[in-house]
Amino acid sequence: MSTQRSILIADDHAVVRFGMRAIVDAQDDLRVVAEAGTGPEAVERFLALRPDAAVLDMVLPGMDGAAVCEAIRREVPRARVIIVSGSAPSEHVHRALKAGAQGYILKDAAPSALVSAIRSVLGGQRVVPPHIANELAERAYPPDL
């Protein structure tokens, strides 16, 4: 049997946390060890439990996902963080990645995409959907008119 990797999930909507937990806990190699409904709770629980990765909503009460990521990575520089969001304005994605998140996925992604993103980030890769990566590239390198 493979070793299970521990995951923290933070979202201010209980039904979303429940759904993400169900998706993650259905995997043999992943296990949710904590949930949080606010940004400060997410930081507190991550630092107390030191899970292998955190899946954070971008919009959380008290601190947004980027601020939570920064706070966690200040204390645990090698922490693995994925931001999930209902939308992907380039400034949110840019802030999340600048804060140290290794992944950014949308809430309308397939459950398999969440699992794949978690595994990829745990494996040291960055995960950003192609259309979001294109928007970031256009922001960094605007096309000549």
PDB file of N, CA, C and O in Angstrom, residues 77-113:
ATOM      1  N   PRO A  77       8.717  27.255   4.250  1.00  0.00           N
ATOM      2  CA  PRO A  77       9.037  27.678   2.879  1.00  0.00           C
ATOM      3  C   PRO A  77       8.786  26.630   1.798  1.00  0.00           C
ATOM      4  O   PRO A  77       8.527  26.984   0.659  1.00  0.00           O
ATOM      5  N   ARG A  78       8.841  25.372   2.136  1.00  0.00           N
ATOM      6  CA  ARG A  78       8.642  24.314   1.136  1.00  0.00           C
ATOM      7  C   ARG A  78       7.193  23.828   1.068  1.00  0.00           C
ATOM      8  O   ARG A  78       6.902  22.837   0.417  1.00  0.00           O
ATOM      9  N   ALA A  79       6.294  24.529   1.759  1.00  0.00           N
ATOM     10  CA  ALA A  79       4.878  24.137   1.762  1.00  0.00           C
ATOM     11  C   ALA A  79       4.344  24.120   0.335  1.00  0.00           C
ATOM     12  O   ALA A  79       4.686  24.956  -0.496  1.00  0.00           O
ATOM     13  N   ARG A  80       3.487  23.157   0.057  1.00  0.00           N
ATOM     14  CA  ARG A  80       2.847  23.005  -1.252  1.00  0.00           C
ATOM     15  C   ARG A  80       1.425  23.540  -1.156  1.00  0.00           C
ATOM     16  O   ARG A  80       0.650  23.099  -0.300  1.00  0.00           O
ATOM     17  N   VAL A  81       1.091  24.493  -2.033  1.00  0.00           N
ATOM     18  CA  VAL A  81      -0.202  25.157  -1.966  1.00  0.00           C
ATOM     19  C   VAL A  81      -0.839  25.224  -3.347  1.00  0.00           C
ATOM     20  O   VAL A  81      -0.178  25.564  -4.330  1.00  0.00           O
ATOM     21  N   ILE A  82      -2.131  24.912  -3.375  1.00  0.00           N
ATOM     22  CA  ILE A  82      -2.938  25.050  -4.592  1.00  0.00           C
ATOM     23  C   ILE A  82      -4.078  26.000  -4.249  1.00  0.00           C
ATOM     24  O   ILE A  82      -4.753  25.826  -3.228  1.00  0.00           O
ATOM     25  N   ILE A  83      -4.284  26.992  -5.086  1.00  0.00           N
ATOM     26  CA  ILE A  83      -5.403  27.909  -4.922  1.00  0.00           C
ATOM     27  C   ILE A  83      -6.528  27.441  -5.833  1.00  0.00           C
ATOM     28  O   ILE A  83      -6.297  27.120  -6.997  1.00  0.00           O
ATOM     29  N   VAL A  84      -7.745  27.403  -5.293  1.00  0.00           N
ATOM     30  CA  VAL A  84      -8.934  27.125  -6.106  1.00  0.00           C
ATOM     31  C   VAL A  84      -9.804  28.370  -6.093  1.00  0.00           C
ATOM     32  O   VAL A  84      -9.864  29.085  -5.095  1.00  0.00           O
ATOM     33  N   SER A  85     -10.451  28.626  -7.207  1.00  0.00           N
ATOM     34  CA  SER A  85     -11.256  29.831  -7.301  1.00  0.00           C
ATOM     35  C   SER A  85     -12.404  29.634  -8.266  1.00  0.00           C
ATOM     36  O   SER A  85     -12.323  28.822  -9.183  1.00  0.00           O
ATOM     37  N   GLY A  86     -13.437  30.417  -8.057  1.00  0.00           N
ATOM     38  CA  GLY A  86     -14.571  30.396  -8.963  1.00  0.00           C
ATOM     39  C   GLY A  86     -14.301  31.180 -10.230  1.00  0.00           C
ATOM     40  O   GLY A  86     -15.029  31.056 -11.211  1.00  0.00           O
ATOM     41  N   SER A  87     -13.261  31.987 -10.226  1.00  0.00           N
ATOM     42  CA  SER A  87     -12.901  32.771 -11.410  1.00  0.00           C
ATOM     43  C   SER A  87     -11.386  32.918 -11.459  1.00  0.00           C
ATOM     44  O   SER A  87     -10.693  32.588 -10.506  1.00  0.00           O
ATOM     45  N   ALA A  88     -10.919  33.450 -12.567  1.00  0.00           N
ATOM     46  CA  ALA A  88      -9.466  33.534 -12.732  1.00  0.00           C
ATOM     47  C   ALA A  88      -9.017  34.875 -13.292  1.00  0.00           C
ATOM     48  O   ALA A  88      -8.304  34.940 -14.280  1.00  0.00           O
ATOM     49  N   PRO A  89      -9.418  35.984 -12.647  1.00  0.00           N
ATOM     50  CA  PRO A  89      -8.857  37.242 -13.141  1.00  0.00           C
ATOM     51  C   PRO A  89      -7.336  37.198 -12.993  1.00  0.00           C
ATOM     52  O   PRO A  89      -6.814  36.676 -12.010  1.00  0.00           O
ATOM     53  N   SER A  90      -6.641  37.693 -13.991  1.00  0.00           N
ATOM     54  CA  SER A  90      -5.190  37.537 -14.008  1.00  0.00           C
ATOM     55  C   SER A  90      -4.520  38.124 -12.778  1.00  0.00           C
ATOM     56  O   SER A  90      -3.511  37.599 -12.317  1.00  0.00           O
ATOM     57  N   GLU A  91      -5.095  39.180 -12.181  1.00  0.00           N
ATOM     58  CA  GLU A  91      -4.464  39.740 -10.982  1.00  0.00           C
ATOM     59  C   GLU A  91      -4.542  38.771  -9.808  1.00  0.00           C
ATOM     60  O   GLU A  91      -3.609  38.680  -9.014  1.00  0.00           O
ATOM     61  N   HIS A  92      -5.628  37.989  -9.696  1.00  0.00           N
ATOM     62  CA  HIS A  92      -5.723  36.981  -8.635  1.00  0.00           C
ATOM     63  C   HIS A  92      -4.701  35.872  -8.856  1.00  0.00           C
ATOM     64  O   HIS A  92      -4.033  35.442  -7.925  1.00  0.00           O
ATOM     65  N   VAL A  93      -4.622  35.399 -10.071  1.00  0.00           N
ATOM     66  CA  VAL A  93      -3.680  34.322 -10.384  1.00  0.00           C
ATOM     67  C   VAL A  93      -2.260  34.805 -10.140  1.00  0.00           C
ATOM     68  O   VAL A  93      -1.462  34.110  -9.494  1.00  0.00           O
ATOM     69  N   HIS A  94      -1.947  35.993 -10.613  1.00  0.00           N
ATOM     70  CA  HIS A  94      -0.607  36.551 -10.435  1.00  0.00           C
ATOM     71  C   HIS A  94      -0.268  36.675  -8.953  1.00  0.00           C
ATOM     72  O   HIS A  94       0.819  36.284  -8.517  1.00  0.00           O
ATOM     73  N   ARG A  95      -1.210  37.209  -8.140  1.00  0.00           N
ATOM     74  CA  ARG A  95      -0.974  37.337  -6.700  1.00  0.00           C
ATOM     75  C   ARG A  95      -0.758  35.983  -6.046  1.00  0.00           C
ATOM     76  O   ARG A  95       0.114  35.827  -5.189  1.00  0.00           O
ATOM     77  N   ALA A  96      -1.553  34.994  -6.435  1.00  0.00           N
ATOM     78  CA  ALA A  96      -1.429  33.661  -5.842  1.00  0.00           C
ATOM     79  C   ALA A  96      -0.072  33.048  -6.156  1.00  0.00           C
ATOM     80  O   ALA A  96       0.598  32.508  -5.267  1.00  0.00           O
ATOM     81  N   LEU A  97       0.344  33.135  -7.400  1.00  0.00           N
ATOM     82  CA  LEU A  97       1.632  32.557  -7.783  1.00  0.00           C
ATOM     83  C   LEU A  97       2.794  33.328  -7.157  1.00  0.00           C
ATOM     84  O   LEU A  97       3.778  32.736  -6.718  1.00  0.00           O
ATOM     85  N   LYS A  98       2.667  34.643  -7.093  1.00  0.00           N
ATOM     86  CA  LYS A  98       3.701  35.465  -6.462  1.00  0.00           C
ATOM     87  C   LYS A  98       3.810  35.134  -4.972  1.00  0.00           C
ATOM     88  O   LYS A  98       4.891  35.190  -4.393  1.00  0.00           O
ATOM     89  N   ALA A  99       2.683  34.779  -4.348  1.00  0.00           N
ATOM     90  CA  ALA A  99       2.670  34.417  -2.929  1.00  0.00           C
ATOM     91  C   ALA A  99       3.309  33.055  -2.678  1.00  0.00           C
ATOM     92  O   ALA A  99       3.557  32.691  -1.533  1.00  0.00           O
ATOM     93  N   GLY A 100       3.555  32.297  -3.740  1.00  0.00           N
ATOM     94  CA  GLY A 100       4.207  31.002  -3.586  1.00  0.00           C
ATOM     95  C   GLY A 100       3.353  29.801  -3.900  1.00  0.00           C
ATOM     96  O   GLY A 100       3.807  28.660  -3.756  1.00  0.00           O
ATOM     97  N   ALA A 101       2.111  30.022  -4.332  1.00  0.00           N
ATOM     98  CA  ALA A 101       1.274  28.878  -4.700  1.00  0.00           C
ATOM     99  C   ALA A 101       1.877  28.170  -5.907  1.00  0.00           C
ATOM    100  O   ALA A 101       2.376  28.827  -6.822  1.00  0.00           O
ATOM    101  N   GLN A 102       1.842  26.860  -5.885  1.00  0.00           N
ATOM    102  CA  GLN A 102       2.360  26.079  -7.014  1.00  0.00           C
ATOM    103  C   GLN A 102       1.261  25.712  -7.988  1.00  0.00           C
ATOM    104  O   GLN A 102       1.536  25.194  -9.063  1.00  0.00           O
ATOM    105  N   GLY A 103       0.011  25.950  -7.610  1.00  0.00           N
ATOM    106  CA  GLY A 103      -1.092  25.603  -8.494  1.00  0.00           C
ATOM    107  C   GLY A 103      -2.242  26.565  -8.353  1.00  0.00           C
ATOM    108  O   GLY A 103      -2.420  27.200  -7.310  1.00  0.00           O
ATOM    109  N   TYR A 104      -3.020  26.676  -9.425  1.00  0.00           N
ATOM    110  CA  TYR A 104      -4.228  27.498  -9.435  1.00  0.00           C
ATOM    111  C   TYR A 104      -5.207  26.778 -10.343  1.00  0.00           C
ATOM    112  O   TYR A 104      -4.918  26.562 -11.521  1.00  0.00           O
ATOM    113  N   ILE A 105      -6.334  26.355  -9.784  1.00  0.00           N
ATOM    114  CA  ILE A 105      -7.339  25.687 -10.601  1.00  0.00           C
ATOM    115  C   ILE A 105      -8.705  26.306 -10.322  1.00  0.00           C
ATOM    116  O   ILE A 105      -8.924  26.932  -9.280  1.00  0.00           O
ATOM    117  N   LEU A 106      -9.600  26.119 -11.252  1.00  0.00           N
ATOM    118  CA  LEU A 106     -10.939  26.667 -11.125  1.00  0.00           C
ATOM    119  C   LEU A 106     -11.884  25.656 -10.485  1.00  0.00           C
ATOM    120  O   LEU A 106     -11.728  24.446 -10.664  1.00  0.00           O
ATOM    121  N   LYS A 107     -12.869  26.168  -9.775  1.00  0.00           N
ATOM    122  CA  LYS A 107     -13.830  25.293  -9.101  1.00  0.00           C
ATOM    123  C   LYS A 107     -14.710  24.530 -10.074  1.00  0.00           C
ATOM    124  O   LYS A 107     -15.304  23.522  -9.689  1.00  0.00           O
ATOM    125  N   ASP A 108     -14.777  24.972 -11.313  1.00  0.00           N
ATOM    126  CA  ASP A 108     -15.582  24.217 -12.275  1.00  0.00           C
ATOM    127  C   ASP A 108     -14.781  23.111 -12.959  1.00  0.00           C
ATOM    128  O   ASP A 108     -15.282  22.431 -13.846  1.00  0.00           O
ATOM    129  N   ALA A 109     -13.555  22.898 -12.518  1.00  0.00           N
ATOM    130  CA  ALA A 109     -12.728  21.816 -13.068  1.00  0.00           C
ATOM    131  C   ALA A 109     -13.319  20.462 -12.667  1.00  0.00           C
ATOM    132  O   ALA A 109     -14.026  20.339 -11.661  1.00  0.00           O
ATOM    133  N   ALA A 110     -13.013  19.458 -13.432  1.00  0.00           N
ATOM    134  CA  ALA A 110     -13.451  18.096 -13.120  1.00  0.00           C
ATOM    135  C   ALA A 110     -12.783  17.625 -11.828  1.00  0.00           C
ATOM    136  O   ALA A 110     -11.664  18.042 -11.519  1.00  0.00           O
ATOM    137  N   PRO A 111     -13.449  16.753 -11.080  1.00  0.00           N
ATOM    138  CA  PRO A 111     -12.814  16.207  -9.878  1.00  0.00           C
ATOM    139  C   PRO A 111     -11.437  15.605 -10.158  1.00  0.00           C
ATOM    140  O   PRO A 111     -10.513  15.768  -9.355  1.00  0.00           O
ATOM    141  N   SER A 112     -11.292  14.955 -11.302  1.00  0.00           N
ATOM    142  CA  SER A 112      -9.989  14.372 -11.646  1.00  0.00           C
ATOM    143  C   SER A 112      -8.915  15.448 -11.807  1.00  0.00           C
ATOM    144  O   SER A 112      -7.730  15.196 -11.540  1.00  0.00           O
ATOM    145  N   ALA A 113      -9.308  16.659 -12.210  1.00  0.00           N
ATOM    146  CA  ALA A 113      -8.338  17.751 -12.351  1.00  0.00           C
ATOM    147  C   ALA A 113      -7.833  18.205 -10.986  1.00  0.00           C
ATOM    148  O   ALA A 113      -6.653  18.540 -10.841  1.00  0.00           O
TER     149      ALA A 113
END
